[in-house]
CSV table of C-alpha atoms in Angstrom, one decimal:
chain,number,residue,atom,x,y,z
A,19,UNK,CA,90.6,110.5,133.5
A,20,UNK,CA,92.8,110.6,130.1
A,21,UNK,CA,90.9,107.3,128.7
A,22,UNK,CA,87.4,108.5,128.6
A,23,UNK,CA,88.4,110.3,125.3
A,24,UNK,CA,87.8,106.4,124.4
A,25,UNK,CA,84.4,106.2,125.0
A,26,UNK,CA,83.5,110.0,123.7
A,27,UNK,CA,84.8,108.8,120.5
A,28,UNK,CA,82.4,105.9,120.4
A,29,UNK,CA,79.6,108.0,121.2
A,30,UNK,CA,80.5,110.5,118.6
A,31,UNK,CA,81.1,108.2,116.1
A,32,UNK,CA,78.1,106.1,117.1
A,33,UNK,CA,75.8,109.4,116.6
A,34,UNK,CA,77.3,109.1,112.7
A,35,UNK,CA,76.9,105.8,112.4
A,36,UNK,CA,80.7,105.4,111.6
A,37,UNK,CA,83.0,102.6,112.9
A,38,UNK,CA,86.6,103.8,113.7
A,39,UNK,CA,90.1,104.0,112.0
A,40,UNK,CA,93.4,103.9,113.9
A,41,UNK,CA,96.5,104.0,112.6
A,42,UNK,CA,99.6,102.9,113.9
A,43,UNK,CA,103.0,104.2,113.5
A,44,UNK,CA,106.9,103.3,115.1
A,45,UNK,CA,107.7,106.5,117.2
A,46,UNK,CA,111.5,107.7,115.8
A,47,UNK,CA,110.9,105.7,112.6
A,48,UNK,CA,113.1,106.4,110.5
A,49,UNK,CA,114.4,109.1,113.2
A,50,UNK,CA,112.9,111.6,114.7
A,51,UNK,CA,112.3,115.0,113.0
A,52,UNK,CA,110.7,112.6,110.4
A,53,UNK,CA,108.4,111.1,112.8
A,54,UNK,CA,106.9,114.3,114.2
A,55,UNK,CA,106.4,115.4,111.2
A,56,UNK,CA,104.7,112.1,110.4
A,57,UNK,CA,102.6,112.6,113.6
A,58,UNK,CA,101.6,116.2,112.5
A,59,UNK,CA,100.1,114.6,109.6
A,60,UNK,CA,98.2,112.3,111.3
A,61,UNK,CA,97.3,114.7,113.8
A,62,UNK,CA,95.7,116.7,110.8
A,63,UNK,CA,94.0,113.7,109.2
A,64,UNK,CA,90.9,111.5,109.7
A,65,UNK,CA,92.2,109.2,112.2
A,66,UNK,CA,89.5,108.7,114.7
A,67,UNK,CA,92.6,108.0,116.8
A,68,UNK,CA,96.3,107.0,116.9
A,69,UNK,CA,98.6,104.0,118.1
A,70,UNK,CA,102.0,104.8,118.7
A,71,UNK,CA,105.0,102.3,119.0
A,72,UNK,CA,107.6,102.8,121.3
A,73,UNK,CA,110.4,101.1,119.9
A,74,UNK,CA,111.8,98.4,121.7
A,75,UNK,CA,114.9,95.2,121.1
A,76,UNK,CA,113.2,92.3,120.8
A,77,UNK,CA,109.4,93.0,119.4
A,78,UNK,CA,108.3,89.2,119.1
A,79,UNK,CA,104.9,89.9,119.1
A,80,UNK,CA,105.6,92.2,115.8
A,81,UNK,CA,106.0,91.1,112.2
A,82,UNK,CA,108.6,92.1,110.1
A,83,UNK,CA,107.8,95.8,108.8
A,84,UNK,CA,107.5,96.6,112.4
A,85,UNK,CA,110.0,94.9,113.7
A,86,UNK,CA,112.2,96.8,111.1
A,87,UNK,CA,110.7,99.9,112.2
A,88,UNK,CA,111.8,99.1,115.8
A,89,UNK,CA,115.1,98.7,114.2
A,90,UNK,CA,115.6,101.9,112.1
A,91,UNK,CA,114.0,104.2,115.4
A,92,UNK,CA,116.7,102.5,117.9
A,93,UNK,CA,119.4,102.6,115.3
A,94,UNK,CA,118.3,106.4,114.9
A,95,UNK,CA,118.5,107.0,118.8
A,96,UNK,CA,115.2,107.1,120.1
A,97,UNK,CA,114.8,106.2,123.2
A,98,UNK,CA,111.6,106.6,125.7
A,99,UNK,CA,112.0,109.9,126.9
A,100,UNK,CA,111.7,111.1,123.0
A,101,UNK,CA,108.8,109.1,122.7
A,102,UNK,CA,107.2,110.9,125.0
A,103,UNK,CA,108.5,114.2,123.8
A,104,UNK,CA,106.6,113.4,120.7
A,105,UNK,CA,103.8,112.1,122.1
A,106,UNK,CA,103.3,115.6,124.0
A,107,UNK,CA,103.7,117.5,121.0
A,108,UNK,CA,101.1,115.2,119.5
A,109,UNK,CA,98.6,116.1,122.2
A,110,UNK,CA,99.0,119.7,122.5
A,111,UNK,CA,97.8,119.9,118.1
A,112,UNK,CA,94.5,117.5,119.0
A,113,UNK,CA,93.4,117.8,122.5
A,114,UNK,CA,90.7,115.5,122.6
A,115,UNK,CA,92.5,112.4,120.3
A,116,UNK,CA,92.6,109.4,121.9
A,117,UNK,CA,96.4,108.0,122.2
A,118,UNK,CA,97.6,104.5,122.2
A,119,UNK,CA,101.0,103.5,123.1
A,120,UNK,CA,102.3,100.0,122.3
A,121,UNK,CA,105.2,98.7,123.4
A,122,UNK,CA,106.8,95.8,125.5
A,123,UNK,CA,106.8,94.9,129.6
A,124,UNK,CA,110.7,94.7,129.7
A,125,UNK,CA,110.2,98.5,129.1
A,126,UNK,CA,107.7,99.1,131.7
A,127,UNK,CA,110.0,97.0,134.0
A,128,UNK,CA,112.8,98.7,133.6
A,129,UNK,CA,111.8,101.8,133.8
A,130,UNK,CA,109.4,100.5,136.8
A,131,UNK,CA,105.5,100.0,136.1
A,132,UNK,CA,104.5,102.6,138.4
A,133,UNK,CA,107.2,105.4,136.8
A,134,UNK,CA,106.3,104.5,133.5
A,135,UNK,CA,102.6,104.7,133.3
A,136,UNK,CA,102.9,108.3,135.1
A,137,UNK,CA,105.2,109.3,132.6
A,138,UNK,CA,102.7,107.8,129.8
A,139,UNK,CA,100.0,110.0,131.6
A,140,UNK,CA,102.1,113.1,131.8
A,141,UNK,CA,103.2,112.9,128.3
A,142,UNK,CA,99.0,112.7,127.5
A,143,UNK,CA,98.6,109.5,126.5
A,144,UNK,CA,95.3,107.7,126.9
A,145,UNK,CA,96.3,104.2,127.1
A,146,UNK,CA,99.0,101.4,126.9
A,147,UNK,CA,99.6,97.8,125.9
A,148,UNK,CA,102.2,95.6,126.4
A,149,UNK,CA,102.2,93.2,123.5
A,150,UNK,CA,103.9,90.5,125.5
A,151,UNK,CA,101.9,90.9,128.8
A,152,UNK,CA,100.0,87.6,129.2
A,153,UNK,CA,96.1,88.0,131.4
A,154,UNK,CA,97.3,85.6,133.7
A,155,UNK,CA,100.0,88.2,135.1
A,156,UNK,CA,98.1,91.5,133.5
A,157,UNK,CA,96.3,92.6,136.9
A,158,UNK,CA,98.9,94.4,139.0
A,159,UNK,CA,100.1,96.3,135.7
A,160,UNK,CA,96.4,97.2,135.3
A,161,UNK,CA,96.3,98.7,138.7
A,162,UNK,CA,98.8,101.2,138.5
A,163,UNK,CA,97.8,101.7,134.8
A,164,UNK,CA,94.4,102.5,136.3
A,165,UNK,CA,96.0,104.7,139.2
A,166,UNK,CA,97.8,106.8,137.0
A,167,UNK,CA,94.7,107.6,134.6
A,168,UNK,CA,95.5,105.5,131.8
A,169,UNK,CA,93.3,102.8,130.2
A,170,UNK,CA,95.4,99.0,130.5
A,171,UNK,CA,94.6,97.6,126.7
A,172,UNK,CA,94.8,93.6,126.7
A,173,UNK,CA,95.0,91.4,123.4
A,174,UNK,CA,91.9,88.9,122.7
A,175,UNK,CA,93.2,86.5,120.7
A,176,UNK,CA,91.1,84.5,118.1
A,177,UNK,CA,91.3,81.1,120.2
A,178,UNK,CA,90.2,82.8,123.6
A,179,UNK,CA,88.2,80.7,126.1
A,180,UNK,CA,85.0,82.2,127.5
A,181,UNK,CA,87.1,82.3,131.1
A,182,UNK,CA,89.6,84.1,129.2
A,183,UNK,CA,87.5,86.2,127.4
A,184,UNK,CA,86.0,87.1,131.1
A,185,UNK,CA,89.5,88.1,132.4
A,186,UNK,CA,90.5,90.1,129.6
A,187,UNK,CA,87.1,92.3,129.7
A,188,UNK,CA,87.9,92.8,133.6
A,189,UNK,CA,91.6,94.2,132.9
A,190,UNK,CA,91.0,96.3,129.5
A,191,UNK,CA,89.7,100.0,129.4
A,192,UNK,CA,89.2,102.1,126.6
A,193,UNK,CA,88.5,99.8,123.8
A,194,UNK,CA,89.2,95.7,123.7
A,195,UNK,CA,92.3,94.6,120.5
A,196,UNK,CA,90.4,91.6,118.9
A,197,UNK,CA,93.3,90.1,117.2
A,198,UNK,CA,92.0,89.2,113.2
A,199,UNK,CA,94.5,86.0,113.6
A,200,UNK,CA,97.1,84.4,115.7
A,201,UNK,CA,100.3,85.1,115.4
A,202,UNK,CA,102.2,88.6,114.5
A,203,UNK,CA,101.3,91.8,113.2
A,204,UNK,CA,101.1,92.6,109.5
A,205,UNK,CA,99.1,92.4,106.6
A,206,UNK,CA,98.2,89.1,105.6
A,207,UNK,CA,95.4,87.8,106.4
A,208,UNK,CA,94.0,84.2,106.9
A,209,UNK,CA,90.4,83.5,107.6
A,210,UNK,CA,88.8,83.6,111.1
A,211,UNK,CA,85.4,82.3,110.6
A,212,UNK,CA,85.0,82.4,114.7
A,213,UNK,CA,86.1,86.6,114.6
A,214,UNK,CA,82.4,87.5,114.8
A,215,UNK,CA,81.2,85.1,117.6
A,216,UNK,CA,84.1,86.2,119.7
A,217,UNK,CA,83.3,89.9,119.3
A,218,UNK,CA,79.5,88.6,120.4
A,219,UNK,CA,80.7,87.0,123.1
A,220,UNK,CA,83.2,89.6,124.1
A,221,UNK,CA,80.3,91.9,124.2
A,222,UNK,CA,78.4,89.7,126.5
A,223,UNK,CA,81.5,90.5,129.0
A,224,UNK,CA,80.8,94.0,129.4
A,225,UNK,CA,83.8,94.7,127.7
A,226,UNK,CA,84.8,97.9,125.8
A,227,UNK,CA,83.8,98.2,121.9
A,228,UNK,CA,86.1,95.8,119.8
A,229,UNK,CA,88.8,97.2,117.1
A,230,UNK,CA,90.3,94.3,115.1
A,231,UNK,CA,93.4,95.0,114.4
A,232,UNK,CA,96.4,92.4,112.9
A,233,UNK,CA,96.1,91.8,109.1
A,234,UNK,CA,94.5,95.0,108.6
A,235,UNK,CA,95.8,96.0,105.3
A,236,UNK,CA,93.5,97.8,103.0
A,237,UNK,CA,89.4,99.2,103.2
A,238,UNK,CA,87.9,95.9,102.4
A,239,UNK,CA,89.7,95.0,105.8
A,240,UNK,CA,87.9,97.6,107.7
A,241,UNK,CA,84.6,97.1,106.1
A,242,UNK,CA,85.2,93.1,107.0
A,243,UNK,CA,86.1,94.2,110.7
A,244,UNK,CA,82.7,96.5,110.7
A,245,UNK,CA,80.5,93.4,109.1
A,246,UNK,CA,81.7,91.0,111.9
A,247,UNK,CA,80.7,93.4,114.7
A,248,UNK,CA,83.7,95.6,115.5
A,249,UNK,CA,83.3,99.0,116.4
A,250,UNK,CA,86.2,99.6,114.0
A,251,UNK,CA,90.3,98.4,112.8
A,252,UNK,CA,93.7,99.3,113.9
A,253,UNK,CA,96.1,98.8,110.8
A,254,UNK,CA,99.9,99.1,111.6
A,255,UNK,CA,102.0,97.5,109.0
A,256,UNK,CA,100.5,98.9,105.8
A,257,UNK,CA,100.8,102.1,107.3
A,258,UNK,CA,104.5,101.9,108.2
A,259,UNK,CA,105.6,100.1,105.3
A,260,UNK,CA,104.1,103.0,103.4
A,261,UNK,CA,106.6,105.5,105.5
A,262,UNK,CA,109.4,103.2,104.6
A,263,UNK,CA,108.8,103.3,101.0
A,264,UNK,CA,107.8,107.0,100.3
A,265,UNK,CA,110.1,108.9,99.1
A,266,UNK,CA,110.5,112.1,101.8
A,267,UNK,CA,109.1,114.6,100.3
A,268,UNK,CA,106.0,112.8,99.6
A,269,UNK,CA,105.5,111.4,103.5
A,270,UNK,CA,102.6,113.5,104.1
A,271,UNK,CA,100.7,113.0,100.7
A,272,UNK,CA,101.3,109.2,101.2
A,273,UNK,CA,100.1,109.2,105.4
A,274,UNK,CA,96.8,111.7,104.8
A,275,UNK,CA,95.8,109.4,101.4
A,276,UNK,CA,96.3,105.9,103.2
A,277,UNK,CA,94.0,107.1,106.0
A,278,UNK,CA,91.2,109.1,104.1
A,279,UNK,CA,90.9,105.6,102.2
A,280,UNK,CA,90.6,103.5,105.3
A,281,UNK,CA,88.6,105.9,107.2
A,282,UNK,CA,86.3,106.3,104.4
A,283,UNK,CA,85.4,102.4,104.6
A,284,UNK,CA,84.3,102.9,108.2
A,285,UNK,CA,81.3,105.1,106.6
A,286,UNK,CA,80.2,102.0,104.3
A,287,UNK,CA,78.2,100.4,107.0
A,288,UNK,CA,75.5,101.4,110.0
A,289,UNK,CA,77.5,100.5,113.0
A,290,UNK,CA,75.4,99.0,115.5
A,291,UNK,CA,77.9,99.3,119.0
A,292,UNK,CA,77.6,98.1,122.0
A,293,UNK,CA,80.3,97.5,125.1
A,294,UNK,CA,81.3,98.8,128.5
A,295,UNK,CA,83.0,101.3,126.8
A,296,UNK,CA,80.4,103.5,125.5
A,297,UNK,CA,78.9,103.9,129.0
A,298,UNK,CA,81.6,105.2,131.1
């Protein structure tokens, strides 16, 4: 199946003692010659693997430099089937890079879960989350995820009970999102002095390796998300503000820099892993 590119990266980057860097970027942002071209560059970089937004009208679990992303892809015309134009074109430069979609269930709804996740599959991703999909109604989206060969990705939130915690390692393949706070994506940060005994407990599920992801902005931020037990970060909105801001002809200078600096934090510490994950 498509997902166990998941656990082959642990174990490779476990054999190097490295934690792991993913970035994220809006598919079609700002339109979509631009964003393949951002996606060769990524495809070229460090990135241990890649998250990919499908773009989608009412992103309420997203803060505002992705939700203006969302905003500049629609406004550009992207729509899913481009996405997953892209996301092909992606797989065929890196065959064995694991690939994240994120978008919303209204999406999966309308195209119908079962349609959707095949098409995710065909185009050659490795795994999906819907930001707004709640545990409680997760499991039948997590069964034709599974059916159609792609990993079902949940969000652990900071303030997750151990029952919780134990449904969420039960649904999620591929790696577990460990949310850094509450709230929306972006970069800034508040303290979570319970991070690293949720990742312990998490752990104690079975569960896939951790990535913390939400208010990961800059290296320290990675080398925090190693220290507390993750087995790496996922940083979106520093990445994609970056791509707003860059001038054009500088888009691929600005995407393979911002990821050689985070992906060189990931080699500060000895990563110790553990998880479900890094058996399958």
């Amino acid at each position: 199946m498509s997902h166990q590119r998941y656990p082959e990266m642990f174990r490779r980057l476990e054999a190097r003692r490295e934690g792991a860097f993913i970035p994220f970027v809006m598919l079609g942002d700002p339109d979509l010659a631009t964003s393949a071209r951002i996606l060769v560059e990524l495809a070229e970089s460090e990135a241990d693997a890649i998250e990919v937004g499908i773009p989608f009208s009412d992103p309420v679990a997203d803060g505002p430099v992705i939700q203006a992303a969302a905003v500049r892809a629609l406004a550009a015309g992207t729509t899913p089937a481009a996405c997953w134009t892209l996301i092909r074109g992606l797989r065929r430069r890196r065959g064995t890079l694991p690939i994240g979609v994120l978008t919303y269930t209204n999406l999966a709804l309308q195209r119908g879960p079962e349609q959707f996740y095949h098409e995710a599959a065909a185009s050659g991703a490795d795994s999906v989350l819907l930001a707004d999909l709640g545990s409680e109604e997760a499991t039948p989206f997590a069964a034709l995820a599974r059916a159609a060969g792609i990993a079902s990705i949940m969000i652990v939130p900071p303030n997750a009970t151990p029952e919780r915690l134990s449904r969420l390692a039960n649904l999620t393949e591929g790696f577990s999102y460990v949310t850094r706070r509450s709230g929306v994506t972006g970069e800034d940060s508040t303290e979570a002095a319970s991070t690293a005994g949720l990742i312990r407990d998490l752990k104690r599920t079975g569960a896939p390796p951790a990535l913390l992801g939400f208010g990961i902005g800059e290296p320290s931020h990675v080398r925090e998300a190693l220290a507390l037990g993750a087995a790496g970060a996922i940083s979106g909105s520093a990445l994609v503000r970056r791509i707003a801001t860059a001038a054009p002809d500088r888009l691929g200078e600005v995407t393979r820099t911002f990821v050689a600096e985070m992906k060189a934090a990931t080699r500060s510490l000895g990563v110790a892993s553990s998880g479900r994950g890094l058996e399958n």
